[in-house]
Short mmCIF file of C-alpha atoms in Angstrom, two decimals:
data_model
loop_
_atom_site.label_atom_id
_atom_site.label_comp_id
_atom_site.label_asym_id
_atom_site.label_seq_id
_atom_site.Cartn_x
_atom_site.Cartn_y
_atom_site.Cartn_z
CA MET A 21 -12.99 6.31 -14.42
CA ALA A 22 -16.87 4.55 -14.88
CA SER A 23 -17.34 2.41 -12.16
CA SER A 24 -17.33 -0.27 -14.99
CA ASP A 25 -13.33 0.21 -15.18
CA PHE A 26 -13.12 -1.46 -11.73
CA ASP A 27 -14.42 -5.01 -13.07
CA GLY A 28 -11.36 -7.21 -11.64
CA ILE A 29 -9.13 -4.33 -11.49
CA LEU A 30 -7.52 -5.97 -7.87
CA LEU A 31 -6.65 -9.68 -7.99
CA GLY A 32 -5.97 -12.07 -4.67
CA MET A 33 -4.11 -14.85 -4.27
CA GLY A 34 -4.12 -16.75 -0.93
CA ASN A 35 -4.65 -19.27 1.95
CA PRO A 36 -8.42 -18.84 2.98
CA LEU A 37 -8.39 -19.32 6.58
CA LEU A 38 -11.15 -19.67 9.05
CA ASP A 39 -9.46 -17.34 11.90
CA VAL A 40 -10.70 -19.89 15.26
CA SER A 41 -10.60 -16.44 17.55
CA ALA A 42 -9.57 -16.00 21.54
CA VAL A 43 -8.35 -13.86 23.84
CA VAL A 44 -6.82 -15.95 26.04
CA ASP A 45 -4.03 -16.66 29.12
CA GLN A 46 0.05 -16.17 29.80
CA GLU A 47 -0.04 -20.19 30.44
CA PHE A 48 -2.19 -21.27 27.43
CA LEU A 49 0.99 -19.13 25.32
CA ASP A 50 3.38 -20.86 27.73
CA LYS A 51 1.86 -24.29 27.08
CA TYR A 52 2.21 -24.42 23.12
CA ASP A 53 5.70 -22.14 22.98
CA ILE A 54 3.13 -19.18 21.15
CA LYS A 55 5.40 -15.76 21.27
CA LEU A 56 2.93 -12.67 20.26
CA ASN A 57 2.91 -10.32 17.75
CA ASN A 58 3.97 -13.35 15.60
CA ALA A 59 2.54 -16.17 13.23
CA ILE A 60 3.30 -19.89 12.51
CA LEU A 61 2.69 -22.48 10.57
CA ALA A 62 1.01 -25.30 12.93
CA GLU A 63 3.55 -28.67 14.39
CA ASP A 64 2.22 -31.37 16.08
CA LYS A 65 2.74 -29.48 19.29
CA HIS A 66 -0.67 -27.05 18.30
CA LEU A 67 -3.37 -29.37 16.81
CA PRO A 68 -4.27 -29.83 20.89
CA MET A 69 -4.64 -26.22 20.98
CA TYR A 70 -7.47 -25.41 18.28
CA ASP A 71 -10.12 -27.99 21.11
CA GLU A 72 -8.50 -26.40 23.88
CA MET A 73 -8.85 -23.12 22.84
CA SER A 74 -12.69 -23.90 22.55
CA GLN A 75 -12.73 -25.25 25.05
CA LYS A 76 -11.20 -23.00 27.08
CA PHE A 77 -11.51 -19.74 25.89
CA ASN A 78 -14.91 -18.03 24.55
CA VAL A 79 -13.91 -19.20 20.92
CA GLU A 80 -14.84 -16.98 18.10
CA TYR A 81 -15.13 -18.42 14.15
CA ILE A 82 -14.23 -15.55 11.61
CA ALA A 83 -13.95 -16.21 7.99
CA GLY A 84 -10.32 -14.86 7.45
CA GLY A 85 -6.38 -15.69 5.75
CA ALA A 86 -4.39 -12.64 5.15
CA THR A 87 -4.98 -11.42 1.60
CA GLN A 88 -8.01 -12.36 2.11
CA ASN A 89 -8.99 -10.51 5.49
CA SER A 90 -6.96 -7.58 2.70
CA ILE A 91 -8.98 -8.00 -0.47
CA LYS A 92 -11.70 -8.09 1.75
CA VAL A 93 -11.01 -4.36 3.14
CA ALA A 94 -9.63 -3.47 -0.38
CA GLN A 95 -13.65 -4.07 -1.79
CA TRP A 96 -14.77 -2.34 1.16
CA MET A 97 -12.78 0.11 1.17
CA LEU A 98 -13.44 0.48 -2.46
CA GLN A 99 -17.83 -0.32 -2.81
CA ILE A 100 -17.55 -1.58 -6.21
CA PRO A 101 -18.99 -5.01 -6.16
CA GLY A 102 -16.80 -7.13 -8.10
CA ALA A 103 -14.25 -4.95 -8.12
CA THR A 104 -11.91 -7.87 -6.43
CA SER A 105 -11.27 -10.51 -6.94
CA TYR A 106 -9.46 -14.31 -4.47
CA MET A 107 -8.54 -17.69 -5.23
CA GLY A 108 -6.93 -19.64 -2.87
CA SER A 109 -8.01 -23.72 -1.74
CA ILE A 110 -10.61 -24.30 0.49
CA GLY A 111 -12.63 -27.84 2.00
CA LYS A 112 -15.71 -29.13 0.80
CA ASP A 113 -17.18 -28.70 4.68
CA LYS A 114 -19.50 -26.70 6.22
CA TYR A 115 -16.01 -23.84 7.09
CA GLY A 116 -15.85 -23.62 3.41
CA GLU A 117 -19.40 -22.58 3.02
CA ALA A 118 -19.18 -19.81 5.65
CA MET A 119 -16.21 -18.89 3.78
CA LYS A 120 -17.09 -18.19 0.36
CA LYS A 121 -21.22 -16.62 2.14
CA ASP A 122 -18.63 -14.77 3.86
CA ALA A 123 -16.70 -13.40 1.36
CA THR A 124 -19.02 -13.71 -1.33
CA ALA A 125 -21.62 -11.49 1.12
CA ALA A 126 -18.21 -9.18 1.51
CA GLY A 127 -18.74 -7.98 -2.89
CA VAL A 128 -15.66 -9.82 -3.62
CA ASN A 129 -15.30 -12.21 -6.23
CA VAL A 130 -13.93 -15.74 -4.94
CA HIS A 131 -13.03 -19.23 -7.58
CA TYR A 132 -11.51 -21.47 -4.81
CA TYR A 133 -10.31 -24.76 -5.55
CA GLU A 134 -12.23 -27.17 -3.62
CA ASP A 135 -10.26 -29.93 -2.38
CA GLU A 136 -12.43 -33.10 -1.32
CA SER A 137 -10.00 -35.00 1.15
CA THR A 138 -8.57 -32.14 3.08
CA PRO A 139 -10.95 -29.79 6.24
CA THR A 140 -10.48 -26.57 5.27
CA GLY A 141 -7.64 -23.98 6.80
CA THR A 142 -7.93 -23.01 10.67
CA CYS A 143 -5.77 -20.87 11.54
CA GLY A 144 -6.37 -20.26 15.78
CA VAL A 145 -5.72 -16.11 17.04
CA CYS A 146 -4.79 -15.79 20.57
CA VAL A 147 -4.80 -12.64 21.84
CA LEU A 148 -3.41 -11.63 24.99
CA GLY A 149 -3.47 -7.40 25.76
CA GLY A 150 -5.02 -6.07 21.91
CA GLU A 151 -1.23 -8.48 20.69
CA ARG A 152 -2.30 -11.29 18.36
CA SER A 153 -0.25 -14.24 17.44
CA LEU A 154 -1.32 -16.87 14.86
CA ILE A 155 -0.38 -20.34 14.39
CA ALA A 156 -1.64 -21.23 10.81
CA ASN A 157 -3.09 -24.98 10.08
CA LEU A 158 -3.43 -24.01 6.67
CA SER A 159 -5.08 -28.04 6.06
CA ALA A 160 -6.80 -27.55 2.04
CA ALA A 161 -5.15 -23.87 2.05
CA ASN A 162 -1.94 -26.21 1.41
CA CYS A 163 -3.67 -28.53 -1.87
CA TYR A 164 -3.73 -25.59 -3.98
CA LYS A 165 -2.42 -26.24 -7.40
CA VAL A 166 -0.55 -24.11 -10.61
CA GLU A 167 -3.76 -26.09 -12.58
CA HIS A 168 -6.96 -24.21 -10.65
CA LEU A 169 -5.13 -21.21 -12.13
CA LYS A 170 -4.75 -22.13 -16.18
CA LYS A 171 -8.17 -22.96 -16.11
CA PRO A 172 -9.28 -21.10 -18.70
CA GLU A 173 -12.40 -19.52 -15.70
CA ASN A 174 -9.59 -19.23 -13.58
CA TRP A 175 -6.69 -17.50 -15.71
CA ALA A 176 -9.92 -15.11 -17.09
CA LEU A 177 -9.28 -12.98 -13.70
CA VAL A 178 -5.48 -12.63 -14.11
CA GLU A 179 -6.01 -11.11 -17.03
CA LYS A 180 -8.45 -9.05 -16.44
CA ALA A 181 -6.27 -7.77 -13.54
CA LYS A 182 -4.02 -4.76 -12.88
CA PHE A 183 -3.27 -5.12 -9.93
CA TYR A 184 -1.00 -8.23 -8.10
CA TYR A 185 -1.78 -8.72 -4.23
CA ILE A 186 -0.43 -12.76 -2.29
CA ALA A 187 1.49 -12.07 0.61
CA GLY A 188 3.77 -14.09 1.35
CA PHE A 189 2.44 -17.34 2.83
CA PHE A 190 1.68 -18.28 -0.65
CA LEU A 191 5.16 -19.31 -1.15
CA THR A 192 4.92 -22.06 1.03
CA VAL A 193 1.84 -23.49 -1.33
CA SER A 194 1.92 -22.81 -4.65
CA PRO A 195 5.08 -20.89 -6.27
CA GLU A 196 4.01 -21.88 -9.63
CA SER A 197 1.48 -19.67 -9.29
CA ILE A 198 2.98 -16.65 -8.00
CA GLN A 199 5.20 -17.17 -11.15
CA LEU A 200 2.37 -17.05 -13.89
CA VAL A 201 1.11 -14.29 -12.33
CA ARG A 202 4.37 -12.37 -11.12
CA GLU A 203 5.52 -12.69 -14.90
CA HIS A 204 1.79 -11.64 -16.06
CA ALA A 205 2.29 -8.84 -14.24
CA ALA A 206 5.35 -7.67 -15.60
CA ALA A 207 5.04 -8.72 -19.65
CA ASN A 208 1.88 -6.75 -18.96
CA ASN A 209 2.99 -3.27 -17.43
CA LYS A 210 0.53 -4.25 -14.31
CA VAL A 211 0.80 -3.58 -10.97
CA PHE A 212 2.21 -6.62 -8.78
CA THR A 213 2.67 -6.39 -5.07
CA MET A 214 3.15 -8.65 -2.30
CA ASN A 215 4.36 -8.83 1.89
CA LEU A 216 6.45 -10.77 3.83
CA SER A 217 4.54 -11.94 6.41
CA ALA A 218 6.45 -14.10 8.96
CA PRO A 219 9.46 -13.30 10.17
CA PHE A 220 9.26 -17.29 9.17
CA ILE A 221 8.84 -17.07 5.45
CA CYS A 222 11.56 -14.73 5.35
CA GLU A 223 14.72 -16.85 6.67
CA PHE A 224 13.08 -20.10 5.78
CA PHE A 225 11.57 -18.95 2.26
CA LYS A 226 14.65 -16.58 1.30
CA ASP A 227 15.16 -18.54 -2.01
CA VAL A 228 11.21 -18.53 -3.03
CA GLN A 229 10.31 -14.67 -1.57
CA GLU A 230 13.71 -13.54 -3.39
CA LYS A 231 12.90 -14.91 -6.85
CA CYS A 232 9.70 -13.01 -6.37
CA ILE A 233 11.41 -10.16 -5.26
CA PRO A 234 12.06 -8.24 -8.59
CA TYR A 235 8.66 -8.57 -9.77
CA MET A 236 7.57 -6.75 -6.72
CA ASP A 237 6.03 -2.94 -7.76
CA TYR A 238 5.64 -2.53 -3.29
CA ILE A 239 6.24 -4.40 -0.95
CA PHE A 240 4.56 -4.07 2.28
CA GLY A 241 6.29 -5.29 5.78
CA ASN A 242 6.12 -4.78 9.75
CA GLU A 243 9.12 -4.05 11.66
CA THR A 244 9.95 -6.99 13.16
CA GLU A 245 9.57 -8.98 9.55
CA ALA A 246 11.88 -6.36 7.94
CA ARG A 247 13.96 -7.04 10.64
CA THR A 248 14.43 -10.12 10.00
CA PHE A 249 14.10 -10.05 5.74
CA SER A 250 17.80 -7.43 6.45
CA ARG A 251 19.04 -10.26 9.32
CA VAL A 252 19.04 -12.63 6.41
CA HIS A 253 20.43 -11.01 3.83
CA GLY A 254 23.49 -10.03 6.70
CA TRP A 255 22.35 -6.14 5.93
CA GLU A 256 23.74 -5.76 9.90
CA THR A 257 21.46 -2.86 10.58
CA ASP A 258 17.57 -3.32 12.16
CA ASP A 259 17.06 0.41 11.41
CA VAL A 260 13.98 0.70 9.62
CA GLU A 261 14.73 2.97 7.43
CA GLN A 262 17.88 1.76 6.69
CA ILE A 263 15.89 -1.00 5.94
CA ALA A 264 13.26 -0.47 3.61
CA ILE A 265 15.30 1.43 1.22
CA LYS A 266 17.92 -1.17 0.91
CA MET A 267 15.15 -3.03 -0.24
CA SER A 268 12.92 -1.08 -1.62
CA GLN A 269 16.58 -0.31 -4.01
CA LEU A 270 16.78 -4.29 -4.95
CA PRO A 271 16.91 -5.14 -8.55
CA LYS A 272 13.69 -5.18 -10.79
CA ALA A 273 12.87 -7.43 -13.28
CA THR A 274 11.28 -3.89 -15.47
CA GLY A 275 12.23 -0.62 -15.30
CA THR A 276 7.54 -0.18 -15.46
CA TYR A 277 7.64 0.67 -12.46
CA LYS A 278 10.29 2.39 -9.66
CA ARG A 279 9.92 -0.30 -6.71
CA THR A 280 8.94 1.18 -3.39
CA THR A 281 8.69 0.07 0.61
CA VAL A 282 5.69 0.10 3.00
CA ILE A 283 6.39 -1.11 6.37
CA THR A 284 4.48 -0.19 9.16
CA GLN A 285 5.22 -0.30 13.88
CA GLY A 286 2.40 -0.71 15.44
CA ALA A 287 1.63 2.04 16.55
CA ASP A 288 4.49 3.89 15.25
CA PRO A 289 4.47 5.89 12.06
CA VAL A 290 4.52 4.69 8.07
CA VAL A 291 7.83 4.27 6.70
CA VAL A 292 8.18 4.28 2.81
CA ALA A 293 10.95 3.85 1.15
CA GLU A 294 11.19 5.33 -3.13
CA ASP A 295 13.78 6.84 -5.40
CA GLY A 296 16.06 6.34 -2.24
CA LYS A 297 14.56 8.52 -0.45
CA VAL A 298 12.10 8.00 3.03
CA LYS A 299 9.23 9.35 4.41
CA LYS A 300 7.42 8.35 7.74
CA TYR A 301 3.60 9.09 8.37
CA PRO A 302 1.91 8.42 11.96
CA VAL A 303 -0.73 6.31 12.29
CA ILE A 304 -4.99 7.83 14.39
CA ALA A 305 -3.74 6.94 17.43
CA LEU A 306 -6.25 4.97 19.10
CA PRO A 307 -6.62 5.25 23.59
CA LYS A 308 -5.51 1.64 24.76
CA GLU A 309 -8.99 0.73 26.01
CA LYS A 310 -10.30 1.01 22.85
CA LEU A 311 -8.16 -1.59 21.34
CA VAL A 312 -9.67 -5.30 20.95
CA ASP A 313 -6.46 -6.91 19.00
CA THR A 314 -4.45 -6.30 16.20
CA ASN A 315 -5.08 -9.68 13.93
CA GLY A 316 -6.26 -8.12 10.91
CA ALA A 317 -3.91 -4.39 11.47
CA GLY A 318 -1.84 -4.31 9.08
CA ASP A 319 -4.14 -7.32 6.29
CA ALA A 320 -6.55 -4.33 6.91
CA PHE A 321 -3.11 -1.61 6.39
CA VAL A 322 -3.41 -2.77 2.91
CA GLY A 323 -6.99 -3.11 1.49
CA GLY A 324 -7.64 0.10 2.51
CA PHE A 325 -3.97 1.89 1.35
CA LEU A 326 -4.80 -0.80 -2.27
CA SER A 327 -7.90 0.44 -2.34
CA GLN A 328 -6.73 3.89 -3.01
CA LEU A 329 -3.48 2.81 -5.44
CA VAL A 330 -6.07 0.58 -7.97
CA HIS A 331 -8.05 4.87 -8.47
CA GLY A 332 -4.22 6.15 -9.15
CA LYS A 333 -4.11 7.35 -5.93
CA GLY A 334 -0.66 9.15 -4.13
CA ILE A 335 1.25 7.02 -2.01
CA GLU A 336 0.37 9.51 0.73
CA GLU A 337 -3.59 8.63 0.15
CA CYS A 338 -2.48 4.86 0.01
CA VAL A 339 -0.77 5.25 3.57
CA ARG A 340 -3.84 7.49 4.52
CA ALA A 341 -6.92 5.15 3.68
CA GLY A 342 -4.87 1.87 5.23
CA CYS A 343 -4.02 3.86 8.45
CA TYR A 344 -8.31 4.74 8.64
CA ALA A 345 -8.92 0.62 7.43
CA SER A 346 -6.18 -0.60 10.35
CA ASN A 347 -8.03 2.03 13.15
CA VAL A 348 -11.36 -0.08 12.20
CA VAL A 349 -10.20 -3.20 12.47
CA ILE A 350 -8.10 -2.30 15.51
CA GLN A 351 -11.26 -1.47 17.56
CA ARG A 352 -13.44 -4.81 16.69
CA SER A 353 -12.79 -8.23 16.44
CA GLY A 354 -10.05 -10.27 13.75
CA CYS A 355 -10.46 -8.32 10.26
CA THR A 356 -14.00 -7.25 10.89
CA TYR A 357 -15.67 -4.46 9.92
CA PRO A 358 -18.59 -1.83 9.28
CA GLU A 359 -21.92 -1.40 6.62
CA LYS A 360 -19.84 1.12 4.87
CA PRO A 361 -16.59 2.96 5.26
CA ASP A 362 -16.36 6.83 7.00
CA PHE A 363 -14.40 7.60 4.31
CA ASN A 364 -13.09 10.33 2.43
#
């Protein structure tokens, strides 16, 4: 394929958030009732924690948001300017400007909706022993409106793309936007992919998630999310391989593509289910002392995976690229990467 064929080939939609990241202590986690390896939406009790983090700990500010991370990593792996696009909502403030600058520098074609009255969303990233917990204060990210998507200059990104990726987190913000994109994908034989994203999405946004499942050609998630999904659907199994198969066999809206389920399990092998069969792919081993934090590991995996999927590569290559990208990211703070990938 010529590089012009990749123009806008991959579109992401999600919640652009500025990561407020710090290594914290157990006392801080207990105070705010935070569990490691989890992702939640901030409640009132969490709101003071962002200031407290910056006073008590060494805080880094990193452009984040699950879908935006994945799209940036895919863009980095592809090394073709403008191959990826992204939509979401930011505030008209310095954080929003920083985010725009960061994503544009990464080569992503961003079309943000800018909310006049709400600050750019933030995500507290609490790191302890290399594990992370995410507490998202969506703010402006929560203000995305389907009207923005329908504007001709934005809908043009949907029409141009051949692959779509939306993290489950966006289900809490604009299910109407997701519906328009997934129906366009189905009607035009394009590839629609989503992520389970967090146990709370599977549990408390089950109904909107279920409406999307028939359209998902690829479902991504981690082992904790997969087990929550299984419990919520009354499957009575904790076996990740069985869950992956069952997810891949849920009904589909179109027969164009069979569904593939891809479940990551931290340092354990990646589980891939398609055609009623499971394959497991080992991840790249990393000595504990090289682990900086797992923030963005799953996002990076998806980004690497999608970078090969848009090239028409097989599942094994896609997983290999996903494992490469997540291995790079966990050795750095947040979802960041060196200037060029070393993936062949």
